[in-house]
Short mmCIF file of C-alpha atoms in Angstrom, two decimals:
data_model
loop_
_atom_site.label_atom_id
_atom_site.label_comp_id
_atom_site.label_asym_id
_atom_site.label_seq_id
_atom_site.Cartn_x
_atom_site.Cartn_y
_atom_site.Cartn_z
CA MET E 180 5.39 -24.28 57.37
CA ALA E 181 7.20 -22.40 53.95
CA ARG E 182 5.07 -24.90 52.04
CA PHE E 183 1.91 -23.55 53.78
CA TRP E 184 2.67 -19.58 53.52
CA PHE E 185 3.48 -20.25 49.72
CA CYS E 186 -0.19 -22.04 49.23
CA VAL E 187 -1.32 -18.88 51.20
CA ALA E 188 0.86 -16.46 48.56
CA GLY E 189 -0.96 -18.08 46.09
CA ALA E 190 -4.25 -18.23 46.85
CA GLY E 191 -4.05 -14.43 47.43
CA CYS E 192 -2.67 -14.02 44.09
CA PHE E 193 -5.42 -15.64 42.27
CA LEU E 194 -8.23 -13.75 44.57
CA ALA E 195 -6.32 -10.48 43.45
CA LEU E 196 -6.70 -11.90 39.54
CA LEU E 197 -10.42 -12.44 40.03
CA VAL E 198 -10.91 -9.01 41.56
CA LEU E 199 -8.99 -7.10 38.68
CA HIS E 200 -10.82 -9.58 36.26
CA SER E 201 -14.10 -8.41 37.30
CA ARG E 202 -13.22 -4.59 37.52
CA ILE E 203 -12.10 -4.91 33.77
CA ARG E 204 -15.48 -6.21 32.66
CA ASP E 205 -16.58 -2.50 34.27
CA SER E 206 -14.21 -0.23 33.68
CA PRO E 207 -13.87 1.20 30.30
CA VAL E 208 -10.25 2.51 30.86
CA LEU E 209 -9.35 -0.61 31.85
CA ARG E 210 -10.80 -2.26 28.78
CA GLU E 211 -9.20 0.27 26.64
CA PHE E 212 -5.70 -1.00 28.60
CA VAL E 213 -6.12 -4.30 27.53
CA PHE E 214 -6.80 -3.56 23.97
CA GLN E 215 -3.60 -1.64 23.84
CA VAL E 216 -1.75 -4.36 25.20
CA SER E 217 -3.14 -7.16 22.41
CA TRP E 218 -2.52 -4.77 19.76
CA ARG E 219 1.02 -4.88 21.06
CA THR E 220 1.01 -8.73 21.09
CA GLU E 221 -0.48 -9.52 17.99
CA ASN E 222 -0.52 -12.35 15.92
CA VAL E 223 2.62 -12.44 13.24
CA LEU E 224 1.59 -13.23 9.69
CA TYR E 225 4.98 -12.09 7.68
CA ARG E 226 8.54 -12.68 8.13
CA LEU E 227 11.39 -10.67 6.08
CA ASP E 228 12.88 -12.94 3.03
CA VAL E 229 16.79 -12.03 3.70
CA GLY E 230 17.61 -13.72 0.05
CA TRP E 231 15.60 -11.38 -2.17
CA PRO E 232 16.67 -10.00 -4.42
CA LYS E 233 19.79 -12.34 -5.07
CA HIS E 234 21.94 -9.06 -5.72
CA SER E 235 21.12 -5.93 -4.48
CA GLU E 236 23.73 -3.98 -5.98
CA TYR E 237 21.22 -3.22 -8.66
CA PHE E 238 19.59 -0.63 -6.51
CA THR E 239 21.90 2.10 -7.45
CA GLY E 240 19.33 5.11 -6.79
CA VAL E 241 16.37 6.04 -4.56
CA THR E 242 13.64 3.43 -4.81
CA PHE E 243 10.20 4.97 -4.57
CA CYS E 244 7.71 2.38 -5.96
CA VAL E 245 7.47 -1.21 -6.68
CA ALA E 246 4.59 -3.09 -8.91
CA VAL E 247 4.43 -6.84 -9.47
CA ASP E 248 2.58 -8.63 -12.47
CA SER E 249 2.15 -11.90 -10.25
CA LEU E 250 0.99 -13.70 -13.63
CA ASN E 251 3.99 -13.65 -15.10
CA GLY E 252 6.49 -13.68 -12.26
CA LEU E 253 7.81 -10.37 -12.65
CA VAL E 254 8.74 -7.31 -9.98
CA TYR E 255 9.17 -3.91 -11.51
CA ILE E 256 11.26 -1.47 -9.19
CA ALA E 257 11.64 2.25 -10.02
CA GLN E 258 14.38 4.13 -8.68
CA ARG E 259 15.31 7.82 -8.64
CA GLY E 260 19.06 9.28 -9.34
CA GLU E 261 21.27 10.87 -12.02
CA ASN E 262 22.89 8.64 -14.65
CA ILE E 263 21.06 5.44 -13.54
CA GLN E 264 18.81 2.67 -15.05
CA LYS E 265 15.57 4.21 -13.81
CA VAL E 266 13.61 0.90 -14.15
CA LEU E 267 14.63 -2.62 -12.92
CA VAL E 268 12.95 -6.02 -13.71
CA PHE E 269 13.63 -8.75 -11.56
CA THR E 270 11.66 -12.19 -10.91
CA GLU E 271 9.27 -13.11 -7.83
CA ASP E 272 12.32 -15.71 -6.87
CA GLY E 273 14.89 -12.39 -6.78
CA TYR E 274 16.72 -13.13 -10.15
CA PHE E 275 17.38 -9.63 -12.28
CA LEU E 276 16.33 -9.60 -15.53
CA ARG E 277 17.27 -6.34 -17.57
CA ALA E 278 16.86 -2.39 -16.78
CA TRP E 279 15.73 0.45 -18.43
CA ASN E 280 15.21 4.32 -18.85
CA TYR E 281 13.59 5.72 -21.86
CA THR E 282 11.40 8.56 -21.47
CA VAL E 283 11.78 8.17 -17.18
CA ASP E 284 12.18 11.61 -15.83
CA THR E 285 10.82 11.10 -12.21
CA PRO E 286 9.15 7.70 -11.24
CA HIS E 287 7.08 8.43 -8.24
CA GLY E 288 3.80 5.39 -8.40
CA MET E 289 3.59 2.03 -10.56
CA PHE E 290 0.96 -0.29 -11.42
CA ALA E 291 1.97 -3.79 -13.59
CA THR E 292 -1.26 -5.04 -15.41
CA ARG E 293 -1.98 -8.57 -14.66
CA THR E 294 -2.87 -10.68 -18.12
CA LEU E 295 -1.64 -13.20 -19.38
CA HIS E 296 -1.84 -11.51 -22.84
CA GLU E 297 0.05 -8.62 -21.76
CA GLN E 298 3.66 -7.63 -19.97
CA SER E 299 3.35 -4.02 -19.51
CA ILE E 300 3.91 -1.42 -16.50
CA TRP E 301 2.17 1.91 -16.02
CA ILE E 302 4.55 4.71 -14.15
CA THR E 303 3.67 8.46 -12.81
CA ASP E 304 6.07 10.80 -12.99
CA VAL E 305 6.59 13.59 -11.20
CA GLY E 306 9.28 15.17 -12.99
CA SER E 307 9.56 18.65 -14.41
CA GLY E 308 11.14 17.94 -17.56
CA SER E 309 10.03 16.99 -20.68
CA TYR E 310 8.44 13.70 -19.85
CA GLY E 311 7.03 15.18 -16.13
CA HIS E 312 3.84 15.46 -15.23
CA THR E 313 2.31 12.26 -16.92
CA ILE E 314 1.09 9.06 -16.45
CA LYS E 315 3.03 6.17 -19.06
CA LYS E 316 2.48 2.94 -20.06
CA TYR E 317 5.30 0.71 -21.06
CA SER E 318 5.99 -2.92 -22.51
CA SER E 319 8.03 -4.95 -19.78
CA PHE E 320 11.24 -4.27 -22.20
CA GLY E 321 11.09 -0.57 -21.65
CA ASP E 322 8.98 0.62 -24.91
CA LEU E 323 6.98 3.62 -24.68
CA VAL E 324 2.92 2.38 -25.29
CA GLN E 325 0.60 5.56 -24.35
CA VAL E 326 0.69 8.43 -22.76
CA LEU E 327 -1.86 9.88 -20.24
CA GLY E 328 -1.68 14.09 -19.63
CA THR E 329 0.28 16.54 -21.14
CA PRO E 330 4.05 15.99 -21.27
CA GLY E 331 6.31 18.48 -19.45
CA LYS E 332 3.19 20.55 -18.75
CA LYS E 333 1.24 20.74 -15.25
CA GLY E 334 -2.35 21.24 -14.82
CA SER E 335 -5.96 20.63 -13.97
CA GLY E 336 -7.78 20.26 -17.15
CA LEU E 337 -9.57 17.29 -17.98
CA ASN E 338 -9.93 17.83 -21.84
CA PRO E 339 -7.32 17.60 -22.65
CA LEU E 340 -6.20 15.53 -19.78
CA GLN E 341 -3.70 17.26 -17.38
CA PHE E 342 -1.86 16.03 -13.96
CA ASP E 343 0.65 17.69 -11.35
CA ASN E 344 2.06 15.60 -9.51
CA PRO E 345 0.48 12.45 -10.30
CA ALA E 346 0.94 9.77 -7.21
CA GLU E 347 -0.37 6.59 -7.86
CA LEU E 348 -2.83 4.34 -10.31
CA TYR E 349 -4.90 1.10 -10.15
CA VAL E 350 -5.53 -0.47 -13.20
CA GLU E 351 -8.57 -2.81 -13.17
CA ASP E 352 -8.38 -6.32 -14.93
CA THR E 353 -11.75 -4.48 -17.44
CA GLY E 354 -8.58 -1.53 -18.00
CA ASP E 355 -10.46 1.10 -16.07
CA ILE E 356 -7.75 3.20 -14.41
CA TYR E 357 -7.97 5.09 -10.87
CA ILE E 358 -5.69 7.91 -10.74
CA VAL E 359 -4.61 10.00 -7.53
CA ASP E 360 -3.17 13.45 -8.59
CA GLY E 361 -1.27 14.45 -6.62
CA ASP E 362 1.43 14.31 -4.50
CA GLY E 363 1.62 17.97 -2.95
CA GLY E 364 1.30 19.82 -6.44
CA LEU E 365 -1.90 21.81 -7.72
CA ASN E 366 -4.33 19.22 -7.52
CA ASN E 367 -6.07 17.09 -4.64
CA ARG E 368 -8.25 15.02 -6.84
CA LEU E 369 -9.28 11.08 -7.65
CA ILE E 370 -9.84 10.32 -11.45
CA LYS E 371 -11.55 7.62 -12.34
CA LEU E 372 -10.59 6.74 -16.29
CA SER E 373 -12.12 4.40 -18.85
CA GLN E 374 -10.08 1.47 -21.10
CA ASP E 375 -10.55 4.15 -23.85
CA PHE E 376 -9.30 6.93 -21.10
CA MET E 377 -12.24 9.11 -21.08
CA VAL E 378 -13.24 10.33 -17.77
CA LEU E 379 -15.67 8.67 -15.84
CA TRP E 380 -16.34 10.74 -12.73
CA VAL E 381 -13.49 13.08 -10.73
CA HIS E 382 -13.79 13.78 -6.89
CA GLY E 383 -11.58 16.02 -5.08
CA GLU E 384 -10.20 19.79 -4.38
CA ASN E 385 -7.90 20.62 -1.32
CA GLY E 386 -9.86 19.99 1.70
CA THR E 387 -10.82 17.77 4.58
CA GLY E 388 -14.34 17.24 4.09
CA PRO E 389 -15.84 14.12 2.65
CA ALA E 390 -14.41 13.67 -0.90
CA LYS E 391 -11.72 16.09 -0.52
CA PHE E 392 -8.06 15.45 -0.30
CA ASN E 393 -4.66 16.82 1.50
CA ILE E 394 -2.42 14.66 -0.58
CA PRO E 395 -3.73 11.59 -2.09
CA HIS E 396 -1.25 9.06 -2.10
CA SER E 397 -2.43 5.80 -3.42
CA VAL E 398 -5.53 4.08 -4.48
CA THR E 399 -6.56 0.42 -4.62
CA VAL E 400 -9.87 -1.62 -5.07
CA ASP E 401 -11.04 -4.22 -2.94
CA SER E 402 -13.06 -7.45 -4.64
CA ALA E 403 -16.94 -5.48 -3.44
CA GLY E 404 -16.21 -2.63 -5.72
CA ARG E 405 -14.88 -0.31 -3.28
CA VAL E 406 -12.17 2.29 -4.45
CA TRP E 407 -9.76 3.05 -1.14
CA VAL E 408 -7.55 6.15 -1.25
CA ALA E 409 -4.74 6.69 1.19
CA ASP E 410 -5.33 10.31 2.04
CA ARG E 411 -1.82 10.80 3.61
CA GLY E 412 -2.18 14.40 4.91
CA ASN E 413 -5.24 14.33 6.47
CA ARG E 414 -4.73 11.00 8.03
CA ARG E 415 -7.37 8.98 7.02
CA ILE E 416 -8.54 6.35 4.11
CA GLN E 417 -11.59 7.31 2.64
CA VAL E 418 -13.88 4.52 0.38
CA PHE E 419 -16.15 5.48 -2.77
CA ASP E 420 -18.40 3.30 -4.75
CA LYS E 421 -16.35 2.40 -8.19
CA ASP E 422 -18.98 2.75 -10.35
CA THR E 423 -21.63 5.59 -9.13
CA GLY E 424 -18.04 7.44 -7.25
CA GLU E 425 -20.38 7.97 -4.34
CA TRP E 426 -18.59 8.56 -0.95
CA LEU E 427 -18.80 5.52 1.46
CA GLY E 428 -16.75 6.89 4.32
CA ALA E 429 -13.65 6.88 5.95
CA TRP E 430 -11.22 5.81 8.72
CA ASN E 431 -8.91 8.02 10.72
CA ASN E 432 -9.16 6.31 13.91
CA CYS E 433 -5.77 4.14 12.76
CA PHE E 434 -3.78 7.01 11.91
CA THR E 435 -3.21 9.57 14.94
CA GLU E 436 0.36 9.57 14.30
CA GLU E 437 0.56 9.82 11.16
CA GLY E 438 -1.33 9.20 7.54
CA PRO E 439 -0.89 6.40 5.22
CA SER E 440 1.18 6.35 2.32
CA SER E 441 0.60 3.25 0.71
CA VAL E 442 -2.69 1.50 0.76
CA ARG E 443 -3.17 -2.67 -1.00
CA PHE E 444 -5.29 -5.55 -0.12
CA THR E 445 -3.70 -9.23 0.42
CA PRO E 446 -4.81 -11.96 -2.17
CA ASP E 447 -8.00 -13.02 0.15
CA TRP E 448 -8.98 -9.76 1.25
CA LYS E 449 -9.07 -9.79 4.78
CA TYR E 450 -6.33 -7.64 5.29
CA LEU E 451 -5.90 -3.88 3.76
CA ILE E 452 -1.53 -3.38 4.23
CA VAL E 453 -1.06 0.33 4.95
CA ALA E 454 2.29 1.54 4.70
CA GLN E 455 3.17 4.68 6.87
CA LEU E 456 6.53 6.84 5.47
CA ASN E 457 8.23 8.26 8.64
CA LEU E 458 7.00 5.84 11.39
CA SER E 459 8.58 3.04 9.29
CA ARG E 460 5.86 0.65 9.78
CA LEU E 461 3.54 -1.45 8.19
CA LEU E 462 -0.31 -2.27 9.04
CA PHE E 463 -2.25 -5.00 8.45
CA VAL E 464 -5.93 -3.41 8.99
CA ALA E 465 -9.07 -6.11 8.83
CA ALA E 466 -10.92 -5.25 5.56
CA PRO E 467 -14.40 -4.91 6.22
CA PRO E 468 -17.82 -6.60 4.98
CA VAL E 469 -19.70 -6.06 2.02
CA GLY E 470 -21.93 -3.22 2.35
CA SER E 471 -19.72 -1.76 5.75
CA ILE E 472 -17.06 0.64 6.51
CA GLY E 473 -17.08 0.51 10.00
CA TYR E 474 -13.76 1.61 11.84
CA CYS E 475 -10.47 0.56 11.42
CA SER E 476 -9.20 -2.24 13.58
CA VAL E 477 -5.44 -3.04 13.33
CA ILE E 478 -4.98 -6.55 13.72
CA SER E 479 -1.18 -6.88 12.98
CA SER E 480 1.79 -4.67 12.25
CA ILE E 481 5.60 -5.18 11.09
CA GLN E 482 8.15 -2.27 12.50
CA LEU E 483 11.08 -1.76 10.04
CA ALA E 484 13.97 0.20 11.24
CA ASP E 485 14.13 3.83 11.85
CA GLN E 486 14.50 5.68 8.58
CA VAL E 487 13.65 2.68 6.73
CA LEU E 488 10.84 4.98 5.14
CA PRO E 489 8.02 2.38 3.56
CA HIS E 490 6.27 4.75 0.35
CA LEU E 491 4.55 2.35 -1.48
CA LEU E 492 4.16 -1.20 -1.50
CA ASP E 493 2.37 -4.24 -3.60
CA ILE E 494 1.27 -7.47 -3.02
CA SER E 495 1.83 -10.27 -5.15
CA GLY E 496 -1.53 -11.79 -6.24
CA LYS E 497 -0.25 -15.24 -6.59
CA THR E 498 1.90 -16.00 -3.43
CA GLY E 499 0.91 -13.22 -1.14
CA ALA E 500 4.27 -11.69 -1.32
CA ILE E 501 4.54 -8.42 0.01
CA TYR E 502 7.43 -5.70 -1.56
CA VAL E 503 8.13 -2.68 -0.21
CA ALA E 504 9.97 0.00 -1.70
CA GLU E 505 12.05 1.86 0.78
CA ILE E 506 13.13 5.53 -0.10
CA GLY E 507 15.04 5.69 3.18
CA ALA E 508 17.10 2.49 3.00
CA ARG E 509 17.36 2.81 -0.81
CA GLN E 510 16.27 -0.76 -1.59
CA VAL E 511 13.38 -3.01 -2.13
CA GLN E 512 12.30 -5.94 0.54
CA LYS E 513 10.14 -8.68 0.21
CA TYR E 514 7.85 -10.25 2.95
CA VAL E 515 6.42 -13.60 2.64
CA PRO E 516 3.48 -15.15 4.73
CA LEU E 517 3.94 -17.40 7.48
CA ASN E 518 3.00 -20.90 6.27
CA SER E 519 -0.29 -20.83 8.50
CA TYR E 520 -1.51 -17.75 6.79
CA PHE E 521 -0.31 -19.23 3.30
CA ARG E 522 -2.42 -22.20 3.95
CA SER E 523 -5.66 -20.06 4.94
CA PHE E 524 -5.82 -18.38 1.60
CA HIS E 525 -5.13 -21.02 -0.70
CA SER E 526 -7.51 -23.47 0.66
#
C-alpha cells in the first residue's frame, strides 16, 4: 500500500511540473523569473589564482590600476600613497622585478604597449602637483619618454592639449590612442589621437544623451573597430566607430544597480569583462556580432568580497588571465580561465 501511494504522489508531481511548464511558456512574468534564476546559476569561467603574486608585501599603497604586457610577460601596477614606490613591475608568473616613482604624482589608469620592439607603459596622472593632469609614457624601467597635456595645469584645450583628471587610455598597435577625460573633473569626453598625437576626433560634454558622458572612466577597442566606453555616472556603456567617431549605440540594461568602472575584452573577443566598483563584482557580458550592438547580456559573473572595490582591470592577451586592481583591498588579484574555457580560445 505504501508503494502505491508513493507512485501516486510521484505521478502528481510530474503532472504539476507539466502544468507549470505550459504556463511558463505562456507567461512573460514566469519567463522572466526563469531568466533571473539562470542568470544566478551561470557558467563559471574563471577561478582565483591564490598564489599570485608570490610576494604581496610590495603592495604598500592603494592599488588603482593594472596593465599587462602579454608579449613580454609583464604586469604593471600603479598605487597611491606617501613615500612609496608608485609603479610596481611583476612577471605574469607573480615574481617581483622592480619598482619606480619618477615623475608619478597620483596615478589613475594605465596601459602597456604590446609590441616585441618596445616595453613601455602609459599612465594617466590626476594629481594636483607639477606632474598632474597629464598622460605620460615611460620605459619599463621608469624613464620618462613622452608627456601629453600641460603638466600641473588642468584645462579643456585641444591645442595645446589639456586634461582634467584623465581617467584611462587605450593604445592600438597602430599607435592610435583613445583617452577618456575625466574622472570627475571639468571634462567629460572621449578623444582619439593619432600616433603622432594629433587630435583626430572628440566626443563629449556633460550630459545623458548620445555621445555625452558623466565620468567616462574606462575605454577599450574590439576587433570589429568599435570603441567601448564605460560611462560610469550614466550607468551605461557607449559604443563608437573607431575611424569616424560615429555613435553606434549604448548598453544600460545591465547596469541598473551601478555603472561600469572598467571594460576589457577577452582574447577570443567573446566576452566583455566589466568591473562594478561599489558592488565589488565582475560581469562577463556577451560581445555582440559585427554590425550590431543589441542589448547587454550577462553570461557569468564573479562576486568579490564586500568592500574589495575593483577599480580597473586588464587581461593578458596570451593566457586570458584577468588582473584586477582593488582599491578597497589594496591589492591586485589574478583570475585564470578554467581549462575548458582556456582550450576554447586556443583552439
